[in-house]
Amino acid sequence: MTIDNTNGGTDSRSGADTDADTDGGRAAAKPNPSRRSEQSRRAILTAARELVSELGFAKLTIEAIAARAGVGKQTIYRWWGSKGEVVFEAFLALSDPGEGIVLPDTGDVETDLKYLMRETVAEFADPAFEAPVRALNAEIINDPKLARLYHEKMAAPVDEAKKERLRSAQRAGQIAADVDLDLALELLYAPLYQRWLLRSGPLTEEYADSLVALTLKALRP
Amino acid sequence: MTIDNTNGGTDSRSGADTDADTDGGRAAAKPNPSRRSEQSRRAILTAARELVSELGFAKLTIEAIAARAGVGKQTIYRWWGSKGEVVFEAFLALSDPGEGIVLPDTGDVETDLKYLMRETVAEFADPAFEAPVRALNAEIINDPKLARLYHEKMAAPVDEAKKERLRSAQRAGQIAADVDLDLALELLYAPLYQRWLLRSGPLTEEYADSLVALTLKALRP
Amino acid sequence: MTIDNTNGGTDSRSGADTDADTDGGRAAAKPNPSRRSEQSRRAILTAARELVSELGFAKLTIEAIAARAGVGKQTIYRWWGSKGEVVFEAFLALSDPGEGIVLPDTGDVETDLKYLMRETVAEFADPAFEAPVRALNAEIINDPKLARLYHEKMAAPVDEAKKERLRSAQRAGQIAADVDLDLALELLYAPLYQRWLLRSGPLTEEYADSLVALTLKALRP
Amino acid sequence: MTIDNTNGGTDSRSGADTDADTDGGRAAAKPNPSRRSEQSRRAILTAARELVSELGFAKLTIEAIAARAGVGKQTIYRWWGSKGEVVFEAFLALSDPGEGIVLPDTGDVETDLKYLMRETVAEFADPAFEAPVRALNAEIINDPKLARLYHEKMAAPVDEAKKERLRSAQRAGQIAADVDLDLALELLYAPLYQRWLLRSGPLTEEYADSLVALTLKALRP
DNA sequence: CGGTAAACGAGACGGTACGTCAAGTCTTGAT
DNA sequence: ATCAAGACTTGACGTACCGTCTCGTTTACCG
């Protein structure tokens, strides 16, 4: 984890709105982040992570998080705006890779993509991954703010690494130079993700291979 | 979301299920579907539909449905196993097209697909469509049973129509004959759906066009 | 203290009130007393009585009453407006003597009053009596509604019995015929009650005797 | 209500107490009264007084006092043991007459007492007097320590002045020489006080007059 | 007269209880 | 027997204060 600044990351109030926040007269209190207990923060995040795995997101309660963390409920409400935010930050802390992500590059884009996609299929089959990620996605559907955070903090770094691999393929002449890489990524991953998330079909390695093959046909120069 | 009730299924209308069930000694009640009040059923479904649009799924309550429908809570619990089931059946009743769906076929698959995709983009931008469909998808994520029902009752017929159009394109030599049409459909729709559902990017007509163009490149003979 | 319910009183059993209340439009719910659970009511009252004795009124909580009574909090909030009302009704149920109170009448008013007053002194010294009655009085000070109820339901019958004894003394020529009996009663009891309630002095049998002697001097024909 | 704090008393000014206390090893802090901020003390007392009038004692909170006084909560907890103590000292500071109280003495005890009692009746009717005094009395009921303090610091001086007037009447032969003046005072005031405090009856000037007349009958030589 | 320990304002903390809401179950007439 | 109505137990909600515990920041005493 990178050294934290005052903001701390998930702070919901620093939302999309332009936080000039001169506070013309709002009654709401503004907790001072510099006095925040790092110990409590970590205990809450840990408890949240554990409980999501144990109960699933829907059955998770703020009270249970507070109890497990040995923390007053107010300490949660003071720093997070919803159950979703807590859980999201818990995931964020977990998944934070620290530095850059580098994907394998054997020189053959098809080989590498098939490897990546098979890996993703395997990951989706892991029950420890399943519950929390489903929970997060279900929340994202109904919470634009969370969606934005998710894409900024969690998806973007990974996507950037994948696009870097595609750029390398472009340089190698394996993919057309004028292809929109964002679109290309969606073509590759969205079908897979959707099958898993919405259970619209079986997820096998063969499926992953077919998907890569078909997509690469579209991307070829 | 909850495991299940005695009924064993969401579809309350399929009374002819496996209801041989002479019940050897279980204490649980077995409501007799033949005595069911059709009027109450419709009032509940209508109330559910209205309330999902007004409040969203998360803020929808069984009590509110019962109140709006002028119905006792027990009448809902008697025939449905969860909030999700009620709402799903409400959608189902709404979207039921009765008979087959036929998509336009001008002879040029690119034209037709672009039209279809632009139409989908427009539909996704309609607020009246937004709330309930997001709600349904959020539930599907965490409820395999609901997912199965959704794909069987709602998605399948539409998908079949789309595949029929692709088959027509295959016959016209515009799409390779050996393409897996399910996969093709996913390539086309999953990126669009994901952008909307998970808010991973802007949804424009240009995007739809690019998506069709790129996908068709993959499908070409 | 609390606003009020339509009933306007603590005694929930007196359904025959003046309940003209056609309800012009208030949104508040009106629970139907005929469906009330007598078992829960009694459990609540019993728990309240016990807990006041154990903890005192100030440390008594609605939650504790509900827990001890094996009852949901809502069931308390549904039928009573405040902690004070519950406790008051608990006392009321306890102290209800059913029928009329008759005080001893030896023919000599001084003897009888001294006996009565000494009895009162003894009662005040009983710890089981102390906590709840202090609690009730403390509430009465700040709650006019409760005060009215107290005087109507609990004090009035006892006072009437005492006045009857004084009337007997008037007939016997031991007390002036034109004395205001309410005032006489206050002269007798208020000093004693105040010493106990506000702890303004020691409560002894000698004090009771002196008080009776002095008061009777004032009441003599 | 709570037993006590280290300080041992409500009167924070009596710094010279039993403060030999060299403290052999207790960990508890001993705030040094000489460093106490007189400004904060006054702000707290003022805030307490205002807030009791505005909200009543029950709804008064330490936090509100601290906020209104512009003071940290700890500053209150450092010097007082309970809400009751703060409020009591606030009253005490208010009512402190500085020096001795002298009551009118026209030579006729009945005239003077009726005047005094009517004045008391008027005082009781003043809403500014009502809230805080009721609050104080309600606390006294459940707090022996507060009761003792009240009688010592607030009641005693006034009672002494009244007894002085009665002594004067004894000297003038208007009251029997052997009358217990404490008892006499109670006979006079307790009925009035009780009517007001427990709302047991209307408080009028006529009532005050009758009370004086009847009591004097008991006190006559 | 400058250093230092206290008291101070502020407010975050672990808690308890509040009064409300809804869940799902159970009971009572009415149809 | 199902229905509308709604009281019931349960449990979580989000809020208000509790009394304790740091935080810097004055303040006043003492060396």
Short mmCIF file of C-alpha atoms in Angstrom, two decimals, chain B residues 59-196:
data_model
loop_
_atom_site.label_atom_id
_atom_site.label_comp_id
_atom_site.label_asym_id
_atom_site.label_seq_id
_atom_site.Cartn_x
_atom_site.Cartn_y
_atom_site.Cartn_z
CA LYS B 59 -36.00 0.35 -1.69
CA LEU B 60 -38.92 -1.77 -2.71
CA THR B 61 -40.58 -3.62 0.16
CA ILE B 62 -43.03 -6.46 0.37
CA GLU B 63 -45.15 -4.34 2.67
CA ALA B 64 -45.36 -1.59 0.09
CA ILE B 65 -46.39 -4.03 -2.61
CA ALA B 66 -49.06 -5.49 -0.35
CA ALA B 67 -50.35 -2.05 0.59
CA ARG B 68 -50.41 -0.77 -2.98
CA ALA B 69 -52.09 -3.95 -4.19
CA GLY B 70 -54.63 -3.91 -1.39
CA VAL B 71 -53.54 -7.34 -0.38
CA GLY B 72 -52.42 -9.05 2.78
CA LYS B 73 -48.70 -9.72 3.12
CA GLN B 74 -49.40 -13.38 3.57
CA THR B 75 -50.91 -13.57 0.13
CA ILE B 76 -47.56 -12.59 -1.28
CA TYR B 77 -45.55 -14.91 0.94
CA ARG B 78 -47.93 -17.71 0.13
CA TRP B 79 -47.25 -17.66 -3.58
CA TRP B 80 -43.76 -16.23 -3.98
CA GLY B 81 -40.54 -16.96 -2.22
CA SER B 82 -38.85 -13.60 -2.33
CA LYS B 83 -39.09 -10.02 -3.45
CA GLY B 84 -36.97 -10.99 -6.45
CA GLU B 85 -39.44 -13.61 -7.58
CA VAL B 86 -42.36 -11.25 -7.45
CA VAL B 87 -40.56 -8.59 -9.41
CA PHE B 88 -39.27 -11.07 -11.92
CA GLU B 89 -42.71 -12.40 -12.60
CA ALA B 90 -43.96 -8.83 -12.92
CA PHE B 91 -41.38 -8.19 -15.64
CA LEU B 92 -42.10 -11.45 -17.30
CA ALA B 93 -45.80 -10.65 -17.59
CA LEU B 94 -44.90 -7.29 -19.04
CA SER B 95 -42.32 -8.31 -21.56
CA ASP B 96 -44.12 -11.39 -22.77
CA PRO B 97 -44.44 -10.80 -26.49
CA GLY B 98 -46.93 -13.60 -26.88
CA GLU B 99 -45.60 -15.01 -30.08
CA GLY B 100 -42.40 -15.02 -32.02
CA ILE B 101 -40.09 -12.08 -32.45
CA VAL B 102 -39.02 -11.21 -35.96
CA LEU B 103 -36.13 -8.88 -36.62
CA PRO B 104 -35.74 -6.73 -39.74
CA ASP B 105 -33.88 -8.31 -42.63
CA THR B 106 -32.94 -5.90 -45.43
CA GLY B 107 -30.52 -8.36 -46.92
CA ASP B 108 -27.48 -6.50 -45.61
CA VAL B 109 -26.47 -7.81 -42.20
CA GLU B 110 -24.32 -4.80 -41.30
CA THR B 111 -27.19 -2.37 -41.87
CA ASP B 112 -29.57 -4.50 -39.87
CA LEU B 113 -27.18 -5.06 -36.97
CA LYS B 114 -26.29 -1.39 -36.75
CA TYR B 115 -29.99 -0.58 -36.63
CA LEU B 116 -30.55 -3.16 -33.93
CA MET B 117 -27.62 -2.00 -31.86
CA ARG B 118 -28.57 1.66 -32.12
CA GLU B 119 -32.04 0.70 -31.01
CA THR B 120 -30.56 -1.09 -28.03
CA VAL B 121 -28.48 1.95 -27.16
CA ALA B 122 -31.62 4.08 -27.26
CA GLU B 123 -33.49 1.63 -25.06
CA PHE B 124 -30.70 1.67 -22.50
CA ALA B 125 -30.95 5.45 -22.33
CA ASP B 126 -34.64 5.31 -21.40
CA PRO B 127 -35.02 5.94 -17.66
CA ALA B 128 -38.21 3.88 -17.49
CA PHE B 129 -36.19 0.90 -18.69
CA GLU B 130 -33.20 1.63 -16.54
CA ALA B 131 -34.36 1.06 -12.97
CA PRO B 132 -36.14 -2.27 -13.29
CA VAL B 133 -33.62 -3.85 -15.62
CA ARG B 134 -30.69 -2.84 -13.48
CA ALA B 135 -32.54 -4.23 -10.47
CA LEU B 136 -33.18 -7.51 -12.21
CA ASN B 137 -29.57 -7.87 -13.28
CA ALA B 138 -28.28 -7.08 -9.80
CA GLU B 139 -30.44 -9.87 -8.47
CA ILE B 140 -29.36 -12.27 -11.15
CA ILE B 141 -25.76 -11.82 -10.13
CA ASN B 142 -26.43 -13.32 -6.73
CA ASP B 143 -29.24 -15.68 -7.52
CA PRO B 144 -28.50 -18.61 -9.84
CA LYS B 145 -32.11 -19.69 -9.87
CA LEU B 146 -33.24 -16.29 -11.02
CA ALA B 147 -30.47 -16.28 -13.58
CA ARG B 148 -31.67 -19.54 -15.06
CA LEU B 149 -35.23 -18.28 -15.19
CA TYR B 150 -34.17 -15.06 -16.79
CA HIS B 151 -32.27 -16.79 -19.54
CA GLU B 152 -34.99 -19.30 -20.16
CA LYS B 153 -38.00 -17.07 -20.10
CA MET B 154 -36.76 -13.68 -21.16
CA ALA B 155 -33.42 -13.83 -22.91
CA ALA B 156 -33.78 -17.01 -24.91
CA PRO B 157 -36.60 -15.93 -27.21
CA VAL B 158 -34.90 -12.67 -28.10
CA ASP B 159 -31.56 -14.37 -28.61
CA GLU B 160 -33.15 -16.92 -30.83
CA ALA B 161 -34.53 -14.19 -33.06
CA LYS B 162 -31.13 -12.58 -33.31
CA LYS B 163 -29.47 -15.85 -34.15
CA GLU B 164 -32.09 -16.38 -36.83
CA ARG B 165 -31.00 -13.13 -38.43
CA LEU B 166 -27.37 -14.25 -38.30
CA ARG B 167 -28.31 -17.56 -39.85
CA SER B 168 -29.92 -15.63 -42.66
CA ALA B 169 -26.65 -13.76 -43.10
CA GLN B 170 -24.79 -17.04 -43.22
CA ARG B 171 -27.09 -18.23 -45.98
CA ALA B 172 -26.39 -14.98 -47.82
CA GLY B 173 -22.67 -15.59 -47.48
CA GLN B 174 -22.12 -12.49 -45.38
CA ILE B 175 -21.02 -14.47 -42.35
CA ALA B 176 -18.86 -17.58 -42.30
CA ALA B 177 -20.88 -20.76 -42.14
CA ASP B 178 -18.87 -22.33 -39.34
CA VAL B 179 -19.22 -19.47 -36.86
CA ASP B 180 -20.64 -20.32 -33.43
CA LEU B 181 -23.66 -18.04 -33.36
CA ASP B 182 -23.87 -17.93 -29.57
CA LEU B 183 -20.34 -16.69 -29.44
CA ALA B 184 -21.02 -14.24 -32.26
CA LEU B 185 -23.97 -12.84 -30.36
CA GLU B 186 -21.84 -12.40 -27.27
CA LEU B 187 -19.16 -10.65 -29.23
CA LEU B 188 -21.79 -8.23 -30.47
CA TYR B 189 -23.84 -7.63 -27.40
CA ALA B 190 -21.68 -8.27 -24.34
CA PRO B 191 -19.50 -5.17 -24.82
CA LEU B 192 -22.56 -2.99 -25.21
CA TYR B 193 -24.38 -4.52 -22.29
CA GLN B 194 -21.37 -4.32 -20.06
CA ARG B 195 -20.79 -0.64 -20.81
CA TRP B 196 -24.32 0.05 -19.79
#
